[in-house]
Amino acid sequence: MLDTKKVGSVMIVGGGVTGMQTALDLADSGYYVYLVEKTGAIGGAMAQLDKTFPTNDCSM
Amino acid sequence: MSFEPKIIAFCCNWCSYAAADLAGTARMQYPHNVRIVRVMCSGMVHPEFIMDALSQGADGVMILG
Amino acid sequence: MTLSEVTGIAGDAGNFTVTIKEAPRYVDVDKCIACGACTEKCPKKVDSEYDAETGKRKAIYVKYAQAVPLKYQIDPDACIWLKKPGACGFCEKVCDAGAINFNDTEKIHEINVGAIVMAPGFETYDPTDAKVWGYGVFPNVITSIQLERYLSASGPTEGHLVRPSDGKPVYKVAFLQCIGSRDENLCGNGYCSSVCCMYAIKEAVIAKDHVPGLSTSIFYMDMRTHGKEFDQYMERAKTDSGVRFVRCRVNGVEPDGDNGDLRLSYVNEDGRQIEESYDMVVLSVGLQTPKHVLELAKTANIKLTADNFAATSDFAPVQTSQQGIFTCGAFAGPKDIPHSVVEGSAAAAAVAELLAPARFELSTDAVFPEEREVAGEEPRIGIFVCHCGSNIAGVVDVEAVEKYAKTLPDVVYVERNLFSCSQDTQEMLVQRIKEQKLNRIVIAACTPRTHEPLFRETLKAAGLNEYLVEMANIRNHDSWVHSANPVAATTKANDLVRMAVAKVTFSSALQSVSVPITQKGLVIGAGISGMTAALNIAEQGFAVHLVERTDTLGGNALNLKQTWSGEHIPTAVSRLIEQVTNNDKITIHSNSQVTKVEGFVGNFKSTVVDEKGVRTVIEHGAGIVATGAEAYVPTEYNYESITSVITAIQFDKLYELGEMHVRSANNFVFIQCVGSREKDNMYCSKVCCTHSVQSAIALKKEHPQRNIYILYRDMRTYGQRESLYREARKLGVIFINYELHGKPTVTENGSSIDVEVWDHVLHRPLKIQADLVILATAIRPLEDASDLGKLYKVPLDGDGFFQEAHAKLRPVDFSTDGMFVAGMAHYPKPIEESVAQALAASARTVTLLAKQEIALDAIKATVDKEFCDGCALCVDVCPYHAITLVDVDSMNGSGEEKIVTVNKAQCKGCGLCQGTCPKRGISVDGFTMKQINAQITAALAA
């Protein structure tokens, strides 16, 4: 990898729980993150769920 | 004149305070005579707070956590 | 970047150029304050995607109430104006913020990135085309995602479960499993979606909570509740909630009369044809990769599996076929929330390994002016009353509030703002703080939960300590909830402002504590998980200690031959061992165990002792528990007395060696769930079904005339493993279901073994003469796991595995900061899940190690030495073990006395100590007794 200089930024496609977790961890470890989401807001499918196992926590 | 109680509610920042915020977002209507004190956890509410509230004229105290 | 899609990717790992198309929102996000006035006036209603078509939304809308960003958008397909300019435009007229922009256009962005992560997720299967379920024809046939919306308090019926056809209450619901999964005929999705069994149970239980007396039946082929604590949940659903489980495949849904009822016909387990009538039928729809994602995969040129998920190796579960492009979540195979979150972190670890040389090159830190000392000053309070457009000002008489606020003690300045949160107001705030020499600020606006961070930043920018601001929530807690009573709302606004003033008067400047971090990692356990985690931390550039209690690296994987997808385990393990051994950032401590732990996040000191008793103290900033699990040694099925009854791991060895007895055997019986899913071990060991099926395939392929029986309770070849189950059945492996109350019996009969089991198809006991019986034995937690748990103050669950901080959202974190878990120490799991979790734990570890120090919130408990008498009541109640009792020289010089001290790094500011202390000896900064007392007094002063 001597030939190309590495860029310290990352693009994440998808703003659901998975993409958000990746974004948070990378931003917390020193990288600039672009989070690209197709719809008008992040949250993904989990935001549609009412409650989740096992604690019946609200999914928000 | 009908009795209008004064109520002090201690709300945990992480749950009941957030719930009160959401009640607003949802434009739910509820009686106006409750005053919310935000705490970081309902466990923070010292018994003295409850006594103080009651002795200073509160008719009821709620601790929501 | 919302409303955005990737249209082009060029370049290589480390340096990509990506083209992104951003669709117009028609709403200026910098101006929109999400008041909702536009939506109220918008005349156009369409089906809401968020509510899965169960409810309506307007043409101008937010996706959902808690959306981030909380900004409205216009749907160009529905908007009247955008179709015919001049025709409507109500939203533009009512928007006080002037945020509507009908001339907004599509934008093309080009960004330069070092790596790409594909986490585009899934869509649920649309059962319309299959026709047989009557979806789209009978209104009372709904999908599981629609049921979620009906059950949700924010859904179309506010959580009341009623029939879509007539709004009547629901008494009897059927859930049909595997709709769009495990079904090659109707939809072509041969794989198992892995999540539907569990969500159906959850929905059934919650629906029962909503409607007392509701009858719920789940029609299934196999209940695949293989996740952590899932089987216990299913048992509770059966016994406590009374959810009915019926093992059968229902072939279709028909109308029952013309009142909206639905008829199901099926063959029950006794072979009888049954017909039942239901009010509502819920289709447990599977997950699939959406079309636009398939196109994205093409754009990125990454390989897909036969099931249309991203192809990965079991040893690199987040690496796609393209260098520099990673994947995670449901696109990398159907999976549940915790596993998706794990993979999310794992992808971060993989990216960080690739881009380690470029860390901190593009990230930025904000710079603030020096803080002004205000401790000696008299309070000079400034109050800013927000109109929030018409959200507050439309109900509360803000001029009256302004006038009233001026009368309050120590208030020297009051101003009203149209939007206190807007960017220009922040600049104005900074100016006012400076020119009016304000040293306490009250913002009467919305909730501190969303906006306090913004105003704190503004205070910092003005050179004022960020903790000298208090918010009065006159919107969420006032104007929005008392809109029918403006007079009372105004009185309440005055009260809330008075309370905030009373509190802020006693606020003091707080300094956030920062703790230096030892930038080294510790990994306990050198199996696949531990080695993977250690290697990733090292490759990211940090020193790491790897502690292993045996003399060899490799752990349980040393006994395994191949992963479910057929990758050779010994090759991968030896490569991993070599990499770990040769990495000079990794220090291996073999034959060693942790015996003592001191410290906390950022600064742990773990003492490790080797077999000769030599002690080493390791300083580390964070740690990973990857101690694994062990194989259960069975006592059932005469394992101890019959030599031809062996465990699956023994079988693997004998088979590989070509042992005589195995080679010549013709009749094989596999018995599943040996030691799993019963009594005190009510959990699924997750890997055994797949392993038995794989072994059966190998045996059958070798000699097709062999008779192979698999006796199972539920065949749990979840996800894309289903292809193995299909293959085994095609090859003629015989699968016989047994129930817990009718376990098979195994007895020796001369040179062969008699296995007896109840046959559900023939309805009589079946006797199999077996040459070899293979027991699919359970995975057990380590017996001494609790010893390690106590050292690091991390808990175990009821089964004896380590307990993560949150089952869904923090699947590798412990509740103790700085400690993480990976692999089978957490729960039985196959290799690719262990690797993902190990990478995830590494990513989480590095979020700490990458920093020189951690800045902690300043809301912490502080001891008042004058009042604390060392009674230590607070020590026991502190949930974070942050308080200790120490001896100090007494203040009046009369020798030693006891007092408590708070470790600020461990304290979370919950204030349990404050609530417990009888002497006002300890209180939480920002929420002191004095502050809250003042608030109470102010609340009741009027």
Coordinates of C-alpha atoms in Angstrom, one line a residue, chain C residues 219-615:
Chain C
F219 CA -48.4 -21.7 12.6
Y220 CA -44.8 -22.7 11.9
M221 CA -42.5 -25.4 10.4
D222 CA -39.6 -25.0 12.9
M223 CA -39.4 -22.4 15.7
R224 CA -36.1 -20.9 15.2
T225 CA -35.4 -19.0 18.4
H226 CA -31.7 -19.6 18.4
G227 CA -30.6 -16.3 19.9
K228 CA -29.6 -15.4 23.4
E229 CA -32.5 -15.9 25.9
F230 CA -34.9 -16.5 22.9
D231 CA -35.9 -20.0 24.0
Q232 CA -36.8 -18.8 27.5
Y233 CA -38.9 -16.1 25.9
M234 CA -40.7 -18.7 23.8
E235 CA -41.3 -20.9 26.9
R236 CA -42.8 -17.9 28.7
A237 CA -45.0 -17.1 25.7
K238 CA -46.3 -20.6 25.9
T239 CA -46.8 -21.0 29.6
D240 CA -47.4 -17.5 30.9
S241 CA -49.0 -15.7 28.0
G242 CA -50.7 -18.7 26.5
V243 CA -49.6 -18.3 22.9
R244 CA -50.5 -21.4 20.9
F245 CA -47.9 -23.0 18.6
V246 CA -49.1 -25.2 15.8
R247 CA -46.5 -27.1 13.8
C248 CA -47.8 -27.2 10.2
R249 CA -47.6 -25.3 7.0
V250 CA -50.9 -23.5 6.2
N251 CA -51.4 -23.5 2.4
G252 CA -53.6 -20.5 2.0
V253 CA -56.1 -18.1 3.5
E254 CA -59.8 -18.0 2.4
P255 CA -62.7 -15.8 3.4
D256 CA -65.1 -17.2 6.0
G257 CA -68.4 -15.7 5.2
D258 CA -68.7 -12.1 4.1
N259 CA -68.0 -10.4 7.4
G260 CA -64.3 -10.2 7.0
D261 CA -63.5 -13.4 8.9
L262 CA -60.8 -15.6 7.5
R263 CA -60.6 -19.4 7.3
L264 CA -57.4 -21.5 7.6
S265 CA -57.3 -25.1 6.8
Y266 CA -54.4 -27.3 7.7
V267 CA -53.3 -30.8 8.7
N268 CA -52.5 -31.0 12.4
E269 CA -49.7 -33.1 14.0
D270 CA -52.1 -36.0 14.4
G271 CA -52.8 -36.0 10.7
R272 CA -56.3 -34.6 10.9
Q273 CA -57.6 -32.0 8.6
I274 CA -58.6 -28.9 10.6
E275 CA -60.5 -25.8 9.7
E276 CA -60.4 -22.7 11.9
S277 CA -61.8 -19.2 11.6
Y278 CA -59.9 -16.1 12.6
D279 CA -60.6 -12.3 12.9
M280 CA -57.2 -11.4 11.6
V281 CA -54.2 -13.2 9.9
V282 CA -50.7 -11.8 10.3
L283 CA -48.2 -12.8 7.7
S284 CA -44.7 -13.1 9.1
V285 CA -42.9 -11.8 6.1
G286 CA -39.3 -12.5 5.5
L287 CA -36.4 -10.2 4.6
Q288 CA -35.0 -9.7 1.2
T289 CA -32.5 -7.5 -0.6
P290 CA -34.3 -4.6 -2.4
K291 CA -33.8 -4.1 -6.1
H292 CA -32.1 -0.7 -5.6
V293 CA -29.5 -2.5 -3.4
L294 CA -28.9 -5.1 -6.1
E295 CA -28.1 -2.2 -8.4
L296 CA -25.9 -0.6 -5.8
A297 CA -24.0 -3.9 -5.6
K298 CA -23.6 -3.8 -9.3
T299 CA -22.3 -0.2 -9.1
A300 CA -19.8 -1.3 -6.4
N301 CA -19.0 -4.4 -8.3
I302 CA -19.3 -6.7 -5.3
K303 CA -20.3 -10.4 -5.5
L304 CA -23.6 -11.7 -4.1
T305 CA -24.6 -15.1 -2.8
A306 CA -27.2 -17.3 -4.5
D307 CA -29.7 -15.7 -2.1
N308 CA -28.8 -12.2 -3.2
F309 CA -26.9 -11.2 -0.1
A310 CA -23.4 -9.8 -0.1
A311 CA -20.9 -12.6 -0.3
T312 CA -18.3 -12.8 2.5
S313 CA -15.9 -15.3 4.1
D314 CA -16.7 -16.8 7.5
F315 CA -13.4 -15.5 8.7
A316 CA -13.9 -12.0 7.3
P317 CA -17.7 -11.5 7.7
V318 CA -17.7 -7.8 6.8
Q319 CA -15.3 -7.9 3.9
T320 CA -16.9 -7.9 0.4
S321 CA -15.3 -9.2 -2.7
Q322 CA -13.9 -5.7 -3.3
Q323 CA -10.9 -4.4 -1.3
G324 CA -11.9 -1.4 0.7
I325 CA -15.6 -2.1 0.4
F326 CA -17.2 -3.6 3.5
T327 CA -20.7 -4.7 4.4
C328 CA -22.8 -5.3 7.5
G329 CA -26.3 -5.8 8.7
A330 CA -29.1 -7.5 6.8
F331 CA -27.4 -7.0 3.4
A332 CA -24.7 -9.4 4.6
G333 CA -27.4 -12.0 5.3
P334 CA -30.7 -11.9 7.0
K335 CA -30.2 -11.1 10.7
D336 CA -31.6 -9.6 13.9
I337 CA -30.9 -6.3 15.5
P338 CA -28.1 -7.3 17.9
H339 CA -26.2 -9.1 15.3
S340 CA -26.6 -6.2 12.9
V341 CA -25.2 -3.8 15.5
V342 CA -22.3 -6.2 16.1
E343 CA -21.6 -6.2 12.4
G344 CA -21.9 -2.4 12.3
S345 CA -19.1 -2.1 14.8
A346 CA -17.2 -5.0 13.1
A347 CA -17.2 -3.0 9.8
A348 CA -15.8 0.0 11.7
A349 CA -13.0 -2.2 12.9
A350 CA -12.2 -3.5 9.4
V351 CA -12.3 0.0 8.0
A352 CA -10.0 1.3 10.8
E353 CA -7.5 -1.5 10.1
L354 CA -7.3 -0.5 6.5
L355 CA -7.2 3.3 7.2
A356 CA -5.0 3.2 10.4
P357 CA -2.3 5.4 8.8
A358 CA -4.9 8.1 8.0
R359 CA -6.5 8.3 11.5
F360 CA -7.2 11.8 12.7
E361 CA -6.2 13.3 9.3
L362 CA -9.6 14.6 8.5
S363 CA -11.4 14.6 11.8
T364 CA -11.7 18.1 13.4
D365 CA -11.9 19.5 16.9
A366 CA -13.7 22.8 17.7
V367 CA -11.7 25.6 19.4
F368 CA -13.3 27.8 22.1
P369 CA -12.1 31.0 23.7
E370 CA -10.8 31.0 27.3
E371 CA -13.4 30.8 30.0
R372 CA -14.3 33.8 32.0
E373 CA -14.2 33.4 35.8
V374 CA -17.6 34.1 37.3
A375 CA -17.4 32.6 40.8
G376 CA -16.9 35.9 42.6
E377 CA -19.6 37.8 40.6
E378 CA -23.1 38.5 41.7
P379 CA -25.5 36.7 39.4
R380 CA -26.4 38.6 36.2
I381 CA -29.1 36.5 34.6
G382 CA -30.1 36.8 30.9
I383 CA -33.4 35.3 29.8
F384 CA -34.2 34.5 26.2
V385 CA -37.8 33.7 25.4
C386 CA -38.4 31.7 22.2
H387 CA -41.5 32.1 20.1
C388 CA -40.6 28.9 18.2
G389 CA -42.5 30.4 15.3
S390 CA -46.0 30.2 16.5
N391 CA -45.4 27.0 18.5
I392 CA -45.0 28.9 21.7
A393 CA -46.1 32.4 20.8
G394 CA -49.4 31.0 19.3
V395 CA -50.5 29.9 22.8
V396 CA -48.3 31.5 25.4
D397 CA -48.4 35.3 25.7
V398 CA -44.7 35.7 25.2
E399 CA -44.7 39.5 25.8
A400 CA -46.3 38.9 29.2
V401 CA -43.6 36.3 29.9
E402 CA -40.9 38.8 28.9
K403 CA -42.4 41.4 31.2
Y404 CA -42.7 39.0 34.1
A405 CA -39.2 37.7 33.6
K406 CA -37.8 41.2 34.0
T407 CA -39.3 41.4 37.5
L408 CA -37.4 38.3 38.7
P409 CA -34.4 38.7 41.1
D410 CA -30.9 39.1 39.5
V411 CA -32.4 39.2 36.0
V412 CA -30.6 42.0 34.1
Y413 CA -31.6 41.3 30.5
V414 CA -34.6 39.7 28.7
E415 CA -35.1 39.3 25.0
R416 CA -37.5 37.5 22.8
N417 CA -36.4 35.5 19.7
L418 CA -38.5 34.1 16.8
F419 CA -36.3 31.0 17.0
S420 CA -33.8 30.9 19.8
C421 CA -32.1 27.9 18.2
S422 CA -31.3 29.4 14.9
Q423 CA -27.7 30.1 13.9
D424 CA -28.1 33.8 13.8
T425 CA -29.6 33.8 17.3
Q426 CA -26.5 31.9 18.6
E427 CA -24.3 34.7 17.3
M428 CA -26.6 37.3 18.9
L429 CA -26.5 35.3 22.2
V430 CA -22.7 35.4 22.2
Q431 CA -22.8 39.1 21.7
R432 CA -25.4 39.8 24.4
I433 CA -23.5 37.7 26.9
K434 CA -20.4 39.8 26.3
E435 CA -22.0 43.2 26.1
Q436 CA -24.4 42.7 29.1
K437 CA -21.7 40.8 31.1
L438 CA -24.3 38.0 31.7
N439 CA -23.1 35.2 33.8
R440 CA -26.2 33.0 34.0
I441 CA -28.5 32.2 31.1
V442 CA -32.1 30.9 30.9
I443 CA -33.5 29.8 27.6
A444 CA -37.3 29.6 27.8
A445 CA -37.9 27.4 24.7
C446 CA -38.1 23.7 24.2
T447 CA -36.6 20.6 25.8
P448 CA -33.0 20.5 27.2
R449 CA -32.9 16.9 26.0
T450 CA -32.5 18.1 22.4
H451 CA -31.3 21.7 22.7
E452 CA -29.2 22.0 25.8
P453 CA -26.1 20.8 24.0
L454 CA -26.5 23.6 21.4
F455 CA -26.8 26.3 24.0
R456 CA -23.9 24.9 26.0
E457 CA -21.8 25.3 22.9
T458 CA -23.0 28.9 22.5
L459 CA -22.0 29.6 26.1
K460 CA -18.6 28.2 25.4
A461 CA -18.3 30.3 22.3
A462 CA -19.0 33.3 24.5
G463 CA -16.3 32.4 27.0
L464 CA -18.8 31.4 29.7
N465 CA -18.8 28.0 31.4
E466 CA -21.2 25.7 29.6
Y467 CA -23.0 24.6 32.7
L468 CA -24.3 28.1 33.5
V469 CA -27.4 27.7 31.3
E470 CA -30.8 26.4 32.2
M471 CA -33.7 25.7 30.0
A472 CA -37.4 26.4 30.8
N473 CA -39.4 23.9 28.7
I474 CA -42.3 26.2 27.7
R475 CA -43.0 24.3 24.5
N476 CA -43.1 20.5 25.0
H477 CA -44.3 20.9 28.6
D478 CA -46.5 23.9 28.1
S479 CA -47.7 25.5 24.8
W480 CA -48.1 22.1 23.1
V481 CA -50.0 20.4 25.9
H482 CA -52.2 23.3 27.0
S483 CA -53.0 24.8 23.7
A484 CA -56.7 25.0 24.6
N485 CA -55.9 27.2 27.7
P486 CA -53.6 30.1 26.8
V487 CA -54.1 31.9 30.1
A488 CA -53.0 28.8 32.1
A489 CA -50.2 28.2 29.7
T490 CA -48.9 31.7 30.2
T491 CA -49.0 31.3 33.9
K492 CA -47.2 28.0 33.7
A493 CA -44.6 29.6 31.4
N494 CA -44.0 32.3 34.0
D495 CA -43.6 29.5 36.7
L496 CA -41.2 27.5 34.5
V497 CA -39.1 30.6 33.9
R498 CA -39.1 31.4 37.6
M499 CA -38.0 27.9 38.4
A500 CA -35.2 28.0 35.9
V501 CA -34.0 31.3 37.3
A502 CA -34.1 30.0 40.8
K503 CA -32.0 27.0 39.8
V504 CA -29.5 28.8 37.6
T505 CA -28.9 31.3 40.4
F506 CA -27.2 28.5 42.3
S507 CA -25.4 27.0 39.3
S508 CA -21.7 27.1 39.4
A509 CA -19.0 26.6 36.7
L510 CA -18.3 23.0 36.3
Q511 CA -15.2 21.5 34.7
S512 CA -15.6 18.2 32.9
V513 CA -13.2 15.7 34.3
S514 CA -10.8 14.2 31.8
V515 CA -9.0 11.0 32.5
P516 CA -5.8 10.0 30.6
I517 CA -6.0 6.8 28.8
T518 CA -3.4 4.0 28.7
Q519 CA -3.4 3.4 24.9
K520 CA -3.1 -0.4 25.3
G521 CA -5.6 -3.2 25.0
L522 CA -6.0 -6.5 26.9
V523 CA -7.7 -9.5 25.5
I524 CA -8.5 -12.5 27.7
G525 CA -8.8 -15.8 25.8
A526 CA -6.9 -16.7 22.6
G527 CA -9.5 -18.6 20.7
I528 CA -10.7 -17.4 17.3
S529 CA -12.5 -14.4 18.9
G530 CA -9.6 -13.4 21.2
M531 CA -7.0 -13.7 18.4
T532 CA -9.2 -11.8 15.9
A533 CA -9.8 -9.0 18.4
A534 CA -6.1 -8.8 19.4
L535 CA -4.9 -8.8 15.8
N536 CA -7.3 -6.1 14.7
I537 CA -6.3 -3.8 17.7
A538 CA -2.7 -4.4 16.8
E539 CA -3.2 -3.7 13.1
Q540 CA -4.9 -0.5 14.1
G541 CA -1.7 0.5 15.7
F542 CA -2.2 -0.2 19.4
A543 CA -0.2 -2.5 21.7
V544 CA -2.2 -5.4 23.0
H545 CA -1.7 -8.1 25.6
L546 CA -3.3 -11.5 24.9
V547 CA -3.8 -13.7 27.9
E548 CA -4.5 -17.5 27.4
R549 CA -4.9 -20.0 30.1
T550 CA -3.7 -23.0 28.2
D551 CA -0.3 -23.5 26.5
T552 CA -1.8 -23.2 22.9
L553 CA -3.6 -20.6 20.9
G554 CA -6.7 -21.6 19.0
G555 CA -9.3 -22.6 21.6
N556 CA -12.3 -24.6 20.6
A557 CA -11.6 -24.0 16.9
L558 CA -8.8 -26.5 17.1
N559 CA -11.5 -29.3 17.2
L560 CA -13.5 -28.0 14.3
K561 CA -13.1 -28.9 10.6
Q562 CA -15.2 -26.6 8.5
T563 CA -17.6 -23.7 8.7
W564 CA -21.2 -23.9 7.5
S565 CA -20.2 -22.6 4.1
G566 CA -17.4 -25.2 3.8
E567 CA -14.3 -23.1 4.6
H568 CA -11.5 -25.1 6.1
I569 CA -11.1 -24.2 9.7
P570 CA -7.6 -25.6 10.5
T571 CA -6.0 -23.6 7.6
A572 CA -7.6 -20.3 8.8
V573 CA -6.8 -20.9 12.4
S574 CA -3.1 -21.7 11.8
R575 CA -2.9 -18.6 9.6
L576 CA -4.5 -16.5 12.4
I577 CA -2.1 -18.0 15.0
E578 CA 0.9 -17.2 12.8
Q579 CA -0.3 -13.6 12.3
V580 CA -0.9 -13.1 16.0
T581 CA 2.5 -14.7 17.0
N582 CA 4.4 -12.6 14.5
N583 CA 2.8 -9.3 15.3
D584 CA 5.2 -7.3 17.4
K585 CA 2.4 -5.2 18.9
I586 CA 0.9 -8.3 20.5
T587 CA 2.3 -9.7 23.7
I588 CA 1.2 -13.3 24.4
H589 CA 0.8 -14.5 27.9
S590 CA 0.1 -18.2 27.7
N591 CA -0.5 -20.6 30.7
S592 CA -1.7 -17.4 32.4
Q593 CA -4.7 -16.2 34.2
V594 CA -5.9 -12.8 35.5
T595 CA -6.0 -12.9 39.3
K596 CA -6.4 -9.3 40.3
V597 CA -7.9 -6.2 38.7
E598 CA -7.6 -2.5 39.8
G599 CA -8.7 0.7 38.1
F600 CA -11.4 1.6 35.7
V601 CA -12.0 2.7 32.1
G602 CA -8.9 4.2 30.6
N603 CA -6.6 3.0 33.4
F604 CA -7.0 -0.7 34.3
K605 CA -4.2 -2.6 36.0
S606 CA -4.7 -6.4 35.6
T607 CA -2.4 -8.8 37.3
V608 CA -1.6 -12.0 35.3
V609 CA -0.1 -15.1 36.9
D610 CA 1.5 -17.8 34.8
E611 CA 1.9 -21.5 35.6
K612 CA 5.2 -20.9 37.5
G613 CA 3.5 -18.3 39.7
V614 CA 5.2 -15.3 38.0
R615 CA 3.2 -12.2 38.3

